[in-house]
Coordinates of C-alpha atoms and ligand atoms in Angstrom, one line a residue:
X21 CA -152.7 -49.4 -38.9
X22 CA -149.6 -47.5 -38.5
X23 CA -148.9 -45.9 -34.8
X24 CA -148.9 -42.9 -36.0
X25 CA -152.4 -43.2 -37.3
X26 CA -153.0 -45.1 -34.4
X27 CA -152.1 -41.9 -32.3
X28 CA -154.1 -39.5 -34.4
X29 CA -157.2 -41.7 -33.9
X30 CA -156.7 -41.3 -29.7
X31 CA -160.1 -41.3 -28.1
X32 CA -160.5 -37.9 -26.7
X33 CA -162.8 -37.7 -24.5
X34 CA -160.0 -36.6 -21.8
X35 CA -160.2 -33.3 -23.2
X36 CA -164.2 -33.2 -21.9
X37 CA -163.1 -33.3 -17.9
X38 CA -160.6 -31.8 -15.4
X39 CA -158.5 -34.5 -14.2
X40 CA -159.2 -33.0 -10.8
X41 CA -162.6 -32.9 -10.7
X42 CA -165.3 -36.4 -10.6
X43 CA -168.2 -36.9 -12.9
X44 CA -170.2 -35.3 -9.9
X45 CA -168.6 -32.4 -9.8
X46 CA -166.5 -33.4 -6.6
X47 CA -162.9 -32.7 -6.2
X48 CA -160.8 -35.5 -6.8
X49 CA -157.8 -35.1 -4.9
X50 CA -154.4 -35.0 -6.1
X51 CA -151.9 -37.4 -4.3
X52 CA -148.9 -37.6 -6.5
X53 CA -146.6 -40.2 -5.9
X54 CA -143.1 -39.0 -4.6
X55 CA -140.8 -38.6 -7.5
X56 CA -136.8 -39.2 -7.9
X57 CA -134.5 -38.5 -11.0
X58 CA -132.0 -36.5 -13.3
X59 CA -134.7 -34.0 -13.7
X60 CA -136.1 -33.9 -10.0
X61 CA -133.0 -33.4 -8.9
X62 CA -132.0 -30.2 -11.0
X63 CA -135.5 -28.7 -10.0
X64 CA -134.2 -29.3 -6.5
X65 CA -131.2 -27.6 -7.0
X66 CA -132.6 -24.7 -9.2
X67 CA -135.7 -24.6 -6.8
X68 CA -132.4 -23.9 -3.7
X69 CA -131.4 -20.9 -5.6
X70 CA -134.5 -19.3 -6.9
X71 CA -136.3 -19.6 -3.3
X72 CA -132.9 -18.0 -1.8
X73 CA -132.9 -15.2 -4.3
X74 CA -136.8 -15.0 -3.9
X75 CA -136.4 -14.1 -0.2
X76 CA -133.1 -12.3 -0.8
X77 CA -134.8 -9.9 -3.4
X78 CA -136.3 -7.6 -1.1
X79 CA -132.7 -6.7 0.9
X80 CA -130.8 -6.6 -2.0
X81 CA -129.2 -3.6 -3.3
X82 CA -127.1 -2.5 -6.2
X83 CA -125.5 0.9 -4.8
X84 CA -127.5 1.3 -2.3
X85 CA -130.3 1.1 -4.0
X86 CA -133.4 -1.2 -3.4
X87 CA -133.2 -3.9 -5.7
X88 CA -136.8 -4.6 -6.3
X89 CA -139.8 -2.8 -5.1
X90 CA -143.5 -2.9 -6.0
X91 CA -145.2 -0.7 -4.3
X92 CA -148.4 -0.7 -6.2
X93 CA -149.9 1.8 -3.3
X94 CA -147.6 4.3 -4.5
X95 CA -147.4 3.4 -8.0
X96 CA -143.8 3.5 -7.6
X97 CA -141.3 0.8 -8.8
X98 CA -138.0 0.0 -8.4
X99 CA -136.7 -2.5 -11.1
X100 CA -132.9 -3.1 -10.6
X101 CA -132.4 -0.3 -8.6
X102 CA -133.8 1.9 -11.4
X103 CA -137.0 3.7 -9.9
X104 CA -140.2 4.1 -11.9
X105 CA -142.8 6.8 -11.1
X106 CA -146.4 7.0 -11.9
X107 CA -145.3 9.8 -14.3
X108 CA -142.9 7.1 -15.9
X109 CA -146.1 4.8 -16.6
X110 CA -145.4 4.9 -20.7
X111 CA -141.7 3.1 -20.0
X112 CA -143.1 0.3 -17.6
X113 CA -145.7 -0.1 -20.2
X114 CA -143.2 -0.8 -22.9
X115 CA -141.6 -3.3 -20.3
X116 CA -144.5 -5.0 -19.3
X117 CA -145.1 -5.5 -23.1
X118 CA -141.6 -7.0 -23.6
X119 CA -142.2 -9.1 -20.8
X120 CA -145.5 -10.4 -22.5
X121 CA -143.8 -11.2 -25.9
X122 CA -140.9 -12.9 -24.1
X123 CA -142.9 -15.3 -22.2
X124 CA -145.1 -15.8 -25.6
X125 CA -142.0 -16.3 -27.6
X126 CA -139.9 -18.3 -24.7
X127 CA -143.5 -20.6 -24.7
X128 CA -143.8 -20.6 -28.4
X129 CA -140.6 -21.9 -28.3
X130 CA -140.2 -23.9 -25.0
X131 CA -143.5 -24.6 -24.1
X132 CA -144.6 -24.5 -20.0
X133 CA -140.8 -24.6 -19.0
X134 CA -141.4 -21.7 -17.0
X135 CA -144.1 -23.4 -14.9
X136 CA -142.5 -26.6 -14.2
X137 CA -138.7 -24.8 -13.0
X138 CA -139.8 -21.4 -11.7
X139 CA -143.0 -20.3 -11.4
X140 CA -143.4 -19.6 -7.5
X141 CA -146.8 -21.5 -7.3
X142 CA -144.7 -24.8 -8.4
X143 CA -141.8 -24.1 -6.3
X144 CA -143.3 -23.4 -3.1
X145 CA -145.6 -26.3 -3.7
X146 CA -144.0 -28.6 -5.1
X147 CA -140.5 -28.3 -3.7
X148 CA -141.3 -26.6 -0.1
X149 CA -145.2 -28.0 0.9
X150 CA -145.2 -31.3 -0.9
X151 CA -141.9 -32.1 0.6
X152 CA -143.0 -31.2 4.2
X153 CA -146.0 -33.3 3.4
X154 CA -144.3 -36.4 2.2
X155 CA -141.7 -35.8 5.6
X156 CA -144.9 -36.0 7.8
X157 CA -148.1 -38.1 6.1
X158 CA -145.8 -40.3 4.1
X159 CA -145.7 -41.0 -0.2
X160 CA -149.1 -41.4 -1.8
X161 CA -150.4 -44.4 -0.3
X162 CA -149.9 -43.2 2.9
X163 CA -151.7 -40.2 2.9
X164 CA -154.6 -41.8 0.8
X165 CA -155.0 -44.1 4.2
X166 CA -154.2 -41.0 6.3
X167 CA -157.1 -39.2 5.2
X168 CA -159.0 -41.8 5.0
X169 CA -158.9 -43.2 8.6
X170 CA -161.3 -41.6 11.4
X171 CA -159.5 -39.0 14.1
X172 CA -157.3 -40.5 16.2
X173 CA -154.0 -39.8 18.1
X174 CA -151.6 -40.4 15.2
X175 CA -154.0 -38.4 12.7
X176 CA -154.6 -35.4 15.1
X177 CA -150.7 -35.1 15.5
X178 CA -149.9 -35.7 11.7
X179 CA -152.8 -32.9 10.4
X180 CA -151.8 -30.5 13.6
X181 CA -148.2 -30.7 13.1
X182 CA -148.6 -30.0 9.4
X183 CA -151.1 -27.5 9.9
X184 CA -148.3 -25.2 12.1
X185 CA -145.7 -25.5 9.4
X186 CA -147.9 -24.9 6.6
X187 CA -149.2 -21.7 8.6
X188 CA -145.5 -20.5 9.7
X189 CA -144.4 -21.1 6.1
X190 CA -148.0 -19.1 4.7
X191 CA -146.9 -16.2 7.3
X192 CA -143.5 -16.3 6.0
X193 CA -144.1 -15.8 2.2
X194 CA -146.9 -12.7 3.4
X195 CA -144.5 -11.3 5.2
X196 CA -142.3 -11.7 1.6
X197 CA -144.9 -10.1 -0.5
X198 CA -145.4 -7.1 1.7
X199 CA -141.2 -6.3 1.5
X200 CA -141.7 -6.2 -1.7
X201 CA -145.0 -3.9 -1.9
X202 CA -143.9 -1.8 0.6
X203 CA -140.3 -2.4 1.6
X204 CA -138.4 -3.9 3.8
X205 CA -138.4 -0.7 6.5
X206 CA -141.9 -0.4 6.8
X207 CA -142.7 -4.1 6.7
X208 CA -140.4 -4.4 9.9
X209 CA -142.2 -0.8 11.0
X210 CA -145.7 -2.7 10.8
X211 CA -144.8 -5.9 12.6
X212 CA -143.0 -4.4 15.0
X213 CA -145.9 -2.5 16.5
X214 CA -149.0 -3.8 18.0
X215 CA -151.5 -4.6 15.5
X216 CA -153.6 -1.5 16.6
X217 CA -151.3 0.5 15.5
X218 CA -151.5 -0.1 11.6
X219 CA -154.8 -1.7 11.2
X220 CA -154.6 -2.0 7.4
X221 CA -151.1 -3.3 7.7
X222 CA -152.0 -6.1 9.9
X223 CA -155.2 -6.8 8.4
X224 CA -153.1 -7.1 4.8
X225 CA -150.8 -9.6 6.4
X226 CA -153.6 -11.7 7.7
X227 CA -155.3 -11.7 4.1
X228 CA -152.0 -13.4 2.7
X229 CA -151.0 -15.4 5.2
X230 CA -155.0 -17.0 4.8
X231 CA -155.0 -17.2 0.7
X232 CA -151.3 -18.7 0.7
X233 CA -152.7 -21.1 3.3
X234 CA -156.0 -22.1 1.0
X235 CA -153.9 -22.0 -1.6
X236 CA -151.0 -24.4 -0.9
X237 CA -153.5 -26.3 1.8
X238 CA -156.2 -26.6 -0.4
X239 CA -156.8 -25.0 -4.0
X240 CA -153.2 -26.4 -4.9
X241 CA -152.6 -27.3 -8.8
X242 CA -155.8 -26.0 -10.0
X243 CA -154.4 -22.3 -9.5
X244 CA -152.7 -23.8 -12.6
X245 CA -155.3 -25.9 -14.1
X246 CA -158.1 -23.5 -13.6
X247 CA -157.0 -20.5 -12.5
X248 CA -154.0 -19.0 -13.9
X249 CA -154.0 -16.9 -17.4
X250 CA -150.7 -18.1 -18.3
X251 CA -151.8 -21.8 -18.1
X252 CA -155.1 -20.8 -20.1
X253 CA -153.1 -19.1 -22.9
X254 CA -151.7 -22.6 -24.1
X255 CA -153.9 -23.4 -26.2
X256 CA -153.0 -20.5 -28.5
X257 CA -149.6 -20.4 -27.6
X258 CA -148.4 -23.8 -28.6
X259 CA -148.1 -25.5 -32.0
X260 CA -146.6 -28.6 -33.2
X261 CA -142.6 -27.0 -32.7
X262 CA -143.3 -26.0 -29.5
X263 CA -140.9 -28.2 -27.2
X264 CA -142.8 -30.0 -24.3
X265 CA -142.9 -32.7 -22.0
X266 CA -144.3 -35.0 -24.2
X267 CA -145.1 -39.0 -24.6
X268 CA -143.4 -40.5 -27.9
X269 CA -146.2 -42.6 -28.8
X270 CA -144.7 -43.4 -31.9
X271 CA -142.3 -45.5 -30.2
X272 CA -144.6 -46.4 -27.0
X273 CA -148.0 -47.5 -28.8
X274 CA -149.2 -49.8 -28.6
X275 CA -148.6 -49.9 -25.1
X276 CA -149.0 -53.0 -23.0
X277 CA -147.3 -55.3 -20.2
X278 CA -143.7 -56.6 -21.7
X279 CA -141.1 -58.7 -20.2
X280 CA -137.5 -58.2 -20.3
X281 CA -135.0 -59.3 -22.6
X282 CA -137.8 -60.9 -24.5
X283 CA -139.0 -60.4 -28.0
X284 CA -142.7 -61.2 -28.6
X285 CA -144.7 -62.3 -31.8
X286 CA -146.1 -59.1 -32.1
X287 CA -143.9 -56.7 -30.4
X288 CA -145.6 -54.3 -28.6
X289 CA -144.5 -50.2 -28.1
X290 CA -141.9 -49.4 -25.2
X291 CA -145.0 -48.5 -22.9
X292 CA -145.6 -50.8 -20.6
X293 CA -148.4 -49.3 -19.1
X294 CA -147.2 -49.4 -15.5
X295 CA -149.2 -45.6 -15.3
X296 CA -146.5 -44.6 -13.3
X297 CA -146.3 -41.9 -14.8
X298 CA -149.9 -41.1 -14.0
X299 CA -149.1 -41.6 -10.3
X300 CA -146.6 -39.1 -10.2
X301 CA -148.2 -36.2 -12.0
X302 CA -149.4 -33.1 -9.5
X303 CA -152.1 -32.2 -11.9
X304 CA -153.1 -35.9 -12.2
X305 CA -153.5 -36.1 -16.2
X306 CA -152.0 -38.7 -18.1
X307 CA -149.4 -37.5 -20.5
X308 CA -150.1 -40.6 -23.0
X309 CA -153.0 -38.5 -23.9
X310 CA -151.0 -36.0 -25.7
X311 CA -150.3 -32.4 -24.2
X312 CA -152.8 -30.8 -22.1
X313 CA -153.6 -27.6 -21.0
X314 CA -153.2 -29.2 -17.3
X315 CA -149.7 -29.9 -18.3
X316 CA -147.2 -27.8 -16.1
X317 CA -144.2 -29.7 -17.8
X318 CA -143.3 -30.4 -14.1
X319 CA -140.8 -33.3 -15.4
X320 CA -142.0 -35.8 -13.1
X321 CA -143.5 -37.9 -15.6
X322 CA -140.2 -38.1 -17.4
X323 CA -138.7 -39.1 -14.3
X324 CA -140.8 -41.9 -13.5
X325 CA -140.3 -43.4 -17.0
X326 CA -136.9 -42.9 -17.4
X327 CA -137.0 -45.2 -14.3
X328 CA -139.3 -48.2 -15.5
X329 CA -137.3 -48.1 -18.8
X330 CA -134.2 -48.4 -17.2
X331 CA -135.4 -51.5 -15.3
X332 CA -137.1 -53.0 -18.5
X333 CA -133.6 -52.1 -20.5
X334 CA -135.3 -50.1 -22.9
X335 CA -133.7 -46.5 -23.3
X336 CA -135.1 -43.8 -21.3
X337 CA -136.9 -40.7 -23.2
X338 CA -140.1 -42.7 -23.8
X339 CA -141.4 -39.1 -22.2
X340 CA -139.2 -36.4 -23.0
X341 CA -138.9 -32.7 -23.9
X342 CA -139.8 -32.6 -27.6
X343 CA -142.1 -30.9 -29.9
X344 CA -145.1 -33.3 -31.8
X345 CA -143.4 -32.8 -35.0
X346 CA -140.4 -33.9 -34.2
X347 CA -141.7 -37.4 -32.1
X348 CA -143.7 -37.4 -35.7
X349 CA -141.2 -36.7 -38.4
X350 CA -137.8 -37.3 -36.3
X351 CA -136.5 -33.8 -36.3
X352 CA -137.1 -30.5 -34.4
X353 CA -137.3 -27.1 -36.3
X354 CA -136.9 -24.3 -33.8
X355 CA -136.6 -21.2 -36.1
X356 CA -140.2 -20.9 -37.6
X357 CA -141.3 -17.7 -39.4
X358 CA -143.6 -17.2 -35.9
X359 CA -140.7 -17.5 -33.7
X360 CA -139.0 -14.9 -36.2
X361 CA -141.2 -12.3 -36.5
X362 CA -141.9 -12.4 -32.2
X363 CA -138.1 -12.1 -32.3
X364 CA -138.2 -9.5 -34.1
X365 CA -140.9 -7.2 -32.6
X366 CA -139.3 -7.9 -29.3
X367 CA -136.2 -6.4 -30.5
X368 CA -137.8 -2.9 -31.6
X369 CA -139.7 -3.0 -28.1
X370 CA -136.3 -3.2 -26.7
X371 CA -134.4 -0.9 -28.5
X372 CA -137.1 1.5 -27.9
X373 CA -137.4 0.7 -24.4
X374 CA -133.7 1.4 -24.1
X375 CA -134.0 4.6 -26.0
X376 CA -136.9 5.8 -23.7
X377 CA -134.7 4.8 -20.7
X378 CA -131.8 6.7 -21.7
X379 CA -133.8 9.7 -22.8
X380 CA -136.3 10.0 -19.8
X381 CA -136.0 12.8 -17.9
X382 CA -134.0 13.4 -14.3
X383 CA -136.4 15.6 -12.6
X384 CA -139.6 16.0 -13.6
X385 CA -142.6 18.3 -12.6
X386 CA -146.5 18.7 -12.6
X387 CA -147.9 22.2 -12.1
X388 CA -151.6 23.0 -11.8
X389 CA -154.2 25.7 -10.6
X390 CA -155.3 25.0 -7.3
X391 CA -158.7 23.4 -7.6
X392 CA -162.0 25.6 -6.8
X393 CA -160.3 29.2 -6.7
X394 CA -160.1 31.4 -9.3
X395 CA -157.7 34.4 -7.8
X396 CA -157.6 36.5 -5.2
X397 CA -157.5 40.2 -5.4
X398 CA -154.9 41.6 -2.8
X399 CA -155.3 45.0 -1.2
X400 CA -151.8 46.3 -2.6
X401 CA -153.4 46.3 -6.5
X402 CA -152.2 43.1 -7.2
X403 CA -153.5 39.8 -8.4
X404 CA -152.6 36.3 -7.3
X405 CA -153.2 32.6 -8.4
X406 CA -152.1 29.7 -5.7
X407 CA -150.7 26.2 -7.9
X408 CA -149.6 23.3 -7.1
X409 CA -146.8 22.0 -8.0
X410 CA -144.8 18.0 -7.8
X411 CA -141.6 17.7 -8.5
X412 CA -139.8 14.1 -8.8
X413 CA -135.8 13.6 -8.1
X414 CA -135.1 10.6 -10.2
X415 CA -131.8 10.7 -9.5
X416 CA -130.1 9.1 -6.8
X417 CA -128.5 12.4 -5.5
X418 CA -129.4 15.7 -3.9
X419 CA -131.2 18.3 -6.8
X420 CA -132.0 21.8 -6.4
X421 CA -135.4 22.7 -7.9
X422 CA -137.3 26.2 -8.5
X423 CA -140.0 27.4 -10.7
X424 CA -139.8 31.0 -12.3
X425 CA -141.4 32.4 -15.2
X426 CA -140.5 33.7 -18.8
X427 CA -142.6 36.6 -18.2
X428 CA -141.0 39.2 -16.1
X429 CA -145.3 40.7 -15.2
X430 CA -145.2 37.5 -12.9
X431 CA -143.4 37.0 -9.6
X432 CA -143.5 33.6 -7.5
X433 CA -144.0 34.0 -4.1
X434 CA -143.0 30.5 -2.0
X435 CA -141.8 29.5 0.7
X436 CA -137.8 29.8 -0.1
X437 CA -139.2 31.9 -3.1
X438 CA -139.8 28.8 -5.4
X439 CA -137.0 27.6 -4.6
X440 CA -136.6 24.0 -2.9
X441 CA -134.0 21.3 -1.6
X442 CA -134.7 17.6 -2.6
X443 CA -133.1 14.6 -1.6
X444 CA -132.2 11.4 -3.8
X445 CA -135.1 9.5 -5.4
X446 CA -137.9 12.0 -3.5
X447 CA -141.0 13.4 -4.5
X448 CA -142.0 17.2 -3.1
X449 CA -145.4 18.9 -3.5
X450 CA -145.2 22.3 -2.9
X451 CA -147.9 25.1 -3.6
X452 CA -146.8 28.6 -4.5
X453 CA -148.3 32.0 -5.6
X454 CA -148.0 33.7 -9.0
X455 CA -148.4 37.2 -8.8
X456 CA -149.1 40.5 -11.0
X457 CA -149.8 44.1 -10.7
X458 CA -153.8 44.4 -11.2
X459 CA -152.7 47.3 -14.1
X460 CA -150.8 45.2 -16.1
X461 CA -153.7 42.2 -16.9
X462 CA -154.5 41.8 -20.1
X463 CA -156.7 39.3 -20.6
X464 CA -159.1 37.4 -17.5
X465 CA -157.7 34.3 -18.5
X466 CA -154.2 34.2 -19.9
X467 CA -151.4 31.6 -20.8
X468 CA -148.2 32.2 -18.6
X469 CA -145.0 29.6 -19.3
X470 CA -143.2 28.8 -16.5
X471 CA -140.0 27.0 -16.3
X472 CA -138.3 24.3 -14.7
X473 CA -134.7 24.9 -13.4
X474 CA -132.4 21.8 -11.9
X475 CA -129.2 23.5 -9.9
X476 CA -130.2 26.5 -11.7
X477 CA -130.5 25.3 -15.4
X478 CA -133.8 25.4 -17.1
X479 CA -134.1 22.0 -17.5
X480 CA -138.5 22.2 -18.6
X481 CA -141.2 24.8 -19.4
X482 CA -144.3 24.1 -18.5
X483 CA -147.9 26.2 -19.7
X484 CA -150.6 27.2 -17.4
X485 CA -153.1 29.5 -17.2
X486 CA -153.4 32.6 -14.9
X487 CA -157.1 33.8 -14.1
X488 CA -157.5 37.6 -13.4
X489 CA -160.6 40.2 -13.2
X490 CA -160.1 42.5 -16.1
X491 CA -158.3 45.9 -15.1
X492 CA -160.4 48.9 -14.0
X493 CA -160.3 51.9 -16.6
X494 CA -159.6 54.7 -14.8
X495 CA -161.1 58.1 -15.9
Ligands
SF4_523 S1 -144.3 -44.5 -17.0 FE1 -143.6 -44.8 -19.1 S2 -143.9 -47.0 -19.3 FE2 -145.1 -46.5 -17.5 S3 -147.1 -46.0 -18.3 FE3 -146.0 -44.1 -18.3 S4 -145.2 -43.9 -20.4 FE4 -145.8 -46.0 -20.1
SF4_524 S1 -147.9 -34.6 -17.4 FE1 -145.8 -34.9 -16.6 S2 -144.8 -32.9 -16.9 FE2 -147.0 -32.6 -17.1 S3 -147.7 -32.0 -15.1 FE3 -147.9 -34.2 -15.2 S4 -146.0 -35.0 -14.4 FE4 -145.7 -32.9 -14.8

């Protein structure tokens, strides 16, 4: 039988159970062997610089600007220093699409690359938890007899001493989250007051601080094994050219103990079946099976291999990036129609997110009737309708704003006469009065255009309606 066929005819009855979970439905805990290598080391390195720009990112500004701000509350974003507002919802939609078709075309392409270098969940656990884990319980082994053993001294000061950090760190990263909802300012606002004196602030820092805690304490990798949609997409994502951490059973089956430098009867594959490569995986699958949804293409597993066949003197790559057809057929084909036609349609989405960028207005406006009142009749003859009326500066400097309208029957009464100072990047909700001599309605319910005027150039006209009783005949 060849190895390929061999392969094919895997038993796989892996795919039937989570790696993380026993037959009786108990957790099987995760105790990854520490890791060294090539590719550990670049993580490292790469894990340096995205955790420094991750805390970085909310201080950062490009001309003065806040860098990135999410402020969900608000709807309002700020996206490299360009600000979004709710009434801007159509442009981050066309950006959260192109953000979508990348990752689906970067994972068509690359596979889980993203979760193994820079997803935050892997970098905070892999490279900031599980390292202050190994520091204080020790490599695998260790903390398998750790956890094992009943409380005593050396067990209450390991847990406790972990427990702080993991806290401080979990604190840390809340603190993080709310910069970025709600900026920097009013995150040091809110912590610098006593708890009493923004309730929901405090109460939202406690509610991250505990799920980053359950999470990186506790839940760990099955917020990627069970939990998170990306991880859960794979299975449609990925085909056979999609490049992965992957075993090459061609040249590893049929795996077995070998010795060096010696060259058996019936030579067996390059695996030797040491399951290191097993020990070392934080979502405890076994990569010999083939790729798996559980797969966070973490690189450990490479690693570890690259290790043992280094010290058998066999060459290292026995688990490498590659796709299936090319550990099948010897070649990797990256430009597939699929890849091309995602290419493609993310190009339109960005030339017209570009175009809808450029084009987007500076200021813009809402106006409506004031809600439950119809008008009011004055004592001077004349009628009047109260709006209200939003304006939004999306510029970054001062704007004059005032409303007037195209039909000289109306006035605008306001405070400054409809006519209103806003800074930089503002919103302003104002209400003002439209007004008209009782003798000159024409209908009870008529259309009246207003306009817009930035630095006093119409810039918009908007429509509303103007509600008045009919005019008295006079005999
Ligand atoms: S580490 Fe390499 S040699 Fe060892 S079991 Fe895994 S694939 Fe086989
Ligand atoms: S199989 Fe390898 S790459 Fe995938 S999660 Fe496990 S160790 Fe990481």
């Amino acid at each position: 039988m060849s190895k390929q066929v061999e392969n094919s005819s895997h038993n796989e009855a892996f795919r039937d159970s989570l790696s993380t979970v026993k037959a009786d439905g108990e957790r099987n805990w995760v105790y990854p062997k520490k890791v060294k290598g090539f590719f550990y080391k670049w993580r490292t390195y790469l894990s340096w610089l995205l955790l420094g720009f991750l805390f970085a990112g909310p201080f950062l500004t490009i001309g003065g600007k806040t860098f990135l701000l999410l402020n969900i509350f608000e709807r309002r974003f700020v996206i490299f220093g360009q600000v979004f507002w709710p009434q801007d919802t159509h442009i981050l939609l066309f950006l959260l699409l192109i953000l979508i078709l990348f990752i689906i075309l970067f994972t068509v392409v690359f596979g889980r690359v993203f979760c193994g270098w820079a997803c935050p969940q892997t970098l905070f656990m892999e490279m900031v938890f599980r390292k202050i884990e190994y520091w204080i319980e020790g490599d695998a082994n260790q903390q398998r007899k750790l956890n094992a053993m009943s409380w005593n001294r050396e067990k209450i000061l390991k847990k406790g001493a972990k427990m702080v950090i993991f806290v401080l760190i979990s604190l840390l990263i809340a603190h993080l989250v709310m910069a970025y909802l709600i900026g920097v300012e009013k995150t040091f606002q809110t912590i610098s007051g006593p708890p009493t004196d923004n309730v929901t602030g405090f109460v939202g820092l406690m509610a991250f601080t505990g799920i980053f805690l359950f999470v990186f304490t506790w839940f760990r990798e099955q917020v990627c094994t069970v939990v998170c949609p990306y991880g859960r997409l794979q299975g449609v994502l990925l085909d056979t050219n999609s490049i992965n951490v992957s075993y090459d059973y061609v040249r590893g089956e049929p795996r077995g103990k070998i010795k060096k430098h010696t060259v058996e009867e019936s030579p067996k594959g390059d695996c030797i079946d040491c399951t290191l490569c097993v020990q070392v995986c934080p979502t405890g699958i076994d990569i010999r099976n083939g790729v798996q949804m559980e797969c966070v293409n973490c690189t450990a597993c490479i690693d570890a291999c690259d290790e043992v066949m280094l010290k058998v003197d066999r060459p290292t790559g026995l688990i490498r990036y590659a796709s299936e057809n090319s550990i099948k057929e010897g070649h990797q084909k990256l430009l597939t129609p699929r890849v091309m036609g995602y290419s493609l349609v993310l190009l339109l989405l960005i030339g017209a997110f570009i175009g809808l960028l450029v084009t987007r207005t500076a200021l813009s406006a809402t106006i409506t009737r004031f809600r439950g009142m119809t008008y009011q009749e004055r004592t001077d003859g004349q009628i009047s309708n109260l709006y209200e009326v939003t304006f939004i500066n999306k510029t970054f400097g001062p704007q004059n704003v005032q409303v007037r309208a195209v039909d000289e029957r109306y006035s605008i009464e306001a405070t400054g006469e409809g006519n209103w100072e806003m800074e930089g990047q503002s919103k302003l909700e104002g209400r003002f009065f439209l007004v008209m001599d009782a003798q000159a309605v024409a209908q009870i319910n008529e259309k009246v255009k207003l306009q817009l005027l930035q630095n006093g150039e119409v810039i918009d006209e908007i429509e509303t309606n103007f509600m008045a009783p009919l005019p008295k005949k006079n005999d």
